[in-house]
Phi, psi and omega in degrees: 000152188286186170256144207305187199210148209215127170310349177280336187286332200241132201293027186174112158008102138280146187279192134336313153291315175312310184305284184321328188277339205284335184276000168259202180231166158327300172279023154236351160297135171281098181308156175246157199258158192306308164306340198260002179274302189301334200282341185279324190305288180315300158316277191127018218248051186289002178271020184230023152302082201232151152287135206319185188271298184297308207281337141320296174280001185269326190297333180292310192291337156279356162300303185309300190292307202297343201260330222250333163260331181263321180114308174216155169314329167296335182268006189278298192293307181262007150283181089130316215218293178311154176290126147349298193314317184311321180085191154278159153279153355261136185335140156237098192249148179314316166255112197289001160252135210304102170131356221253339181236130189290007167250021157244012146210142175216147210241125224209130166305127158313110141330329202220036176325120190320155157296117156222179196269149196311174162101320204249143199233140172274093206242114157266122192263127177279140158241135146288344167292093342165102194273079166342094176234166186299186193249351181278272189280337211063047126327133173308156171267164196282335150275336176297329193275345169284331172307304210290339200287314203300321168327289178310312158322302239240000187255282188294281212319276167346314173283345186251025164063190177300123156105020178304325189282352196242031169232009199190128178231124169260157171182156186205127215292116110347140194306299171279008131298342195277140162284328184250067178259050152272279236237148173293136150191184200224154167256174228209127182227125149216157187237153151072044161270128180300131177312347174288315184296272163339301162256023160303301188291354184241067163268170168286143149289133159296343160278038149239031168270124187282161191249000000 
């Protein structure tokens, strides 16, 4: 069994799942497999999304390390990870619709990835455009949630040819999952993608470069 974990230890609210994975060890954790992924997904059931036991506490603790030196994970992100070009918040994007100008996202392999089973790569498309959502959970809105699919079609799906769509799962964390709600973004799952692919899609853009 893992070892208890004390509300003084941890750099961000745990749930419930977190707590059940953190009482495990690695080989007793289950990873999740692609079907069990479309069904949470597809559910909307994104709080049983969980990380390996280990790759959970190296995540507290580089969280814990990243707030104590950077202030927050967003100055981190845009220290480190995010385009030069972005500036600070708040964002000045070119296009006030999320996806639509390619120097207002930009998409980066996950640091920090759900447990899954080999084969499946954990991908985040960041916005700078500012992602329309309700007033209850912060849940996509019913357009918002049409942008991001065309996005994703025509970015991810599209580039992997026929049968491209049974290779790529989207989803994007309601407000009280996010680690990061300064800057909008979505995840992105695709499995048995060639490594060319992969770094086709997080290459740098000339337009995230500062000028």
């Amino acid at each position: 069994m893992g070892d208890s974990i004390t509300e003084e230890e941890t750099p961000f609210p745990l749930t419930d799942v977190d707590r059940w994975v953190l009482s495990q060890t690695d080989d007793e954790f289950r990873c999740h497999t692609w079907d069990e992924l479309r069904e949470l997904i597809q559910a909307n059931h994104l709080s049983a999304l969980k990380r390996k036991p280990s790759d959970l506490r190296r995540y507290m603790k580089w969280t814990a390390d990243a707030k104590a030196r950077y202030g927050s994970i967003t100055d981190y992100l845009l220290a480190h990870r995010l385009p030069k070009a972005w500036g600070q918040p708040p964002f000045t994007p070119a296009s006030r619709t999320p996806f639509a100008d390619p120097s207002d996202y930009c998409v980066l392999i996950n640091d920090w990835p759900y447990g899954f089973v080999p084969g499946i790569t954990h991908i985040v498309a960041w916005s700078r455009t500012p992602i329309p959502t309700d007033d209850t959970v912060g849940d996509l809105t019913p357009e918002s949630r049409r942008l991001v699919d065309d996005f994703v079609r025509r970015y991810f799906v599209d580039r992997l040819g026929p049968g491209g769509e049974e290779k790529v799962m989207w989803f994007k964390n309601w407000m009280a999952l996010q680690s990061v709600r300064t800057v909008d973004h979505v995840h992105v799952l695709v499995r048995d993608v060639e490594p060319e692919v992969l770094q086709d899609w997080v290459r740098e853009l000339e337009c995230h470069k500062a000028r």
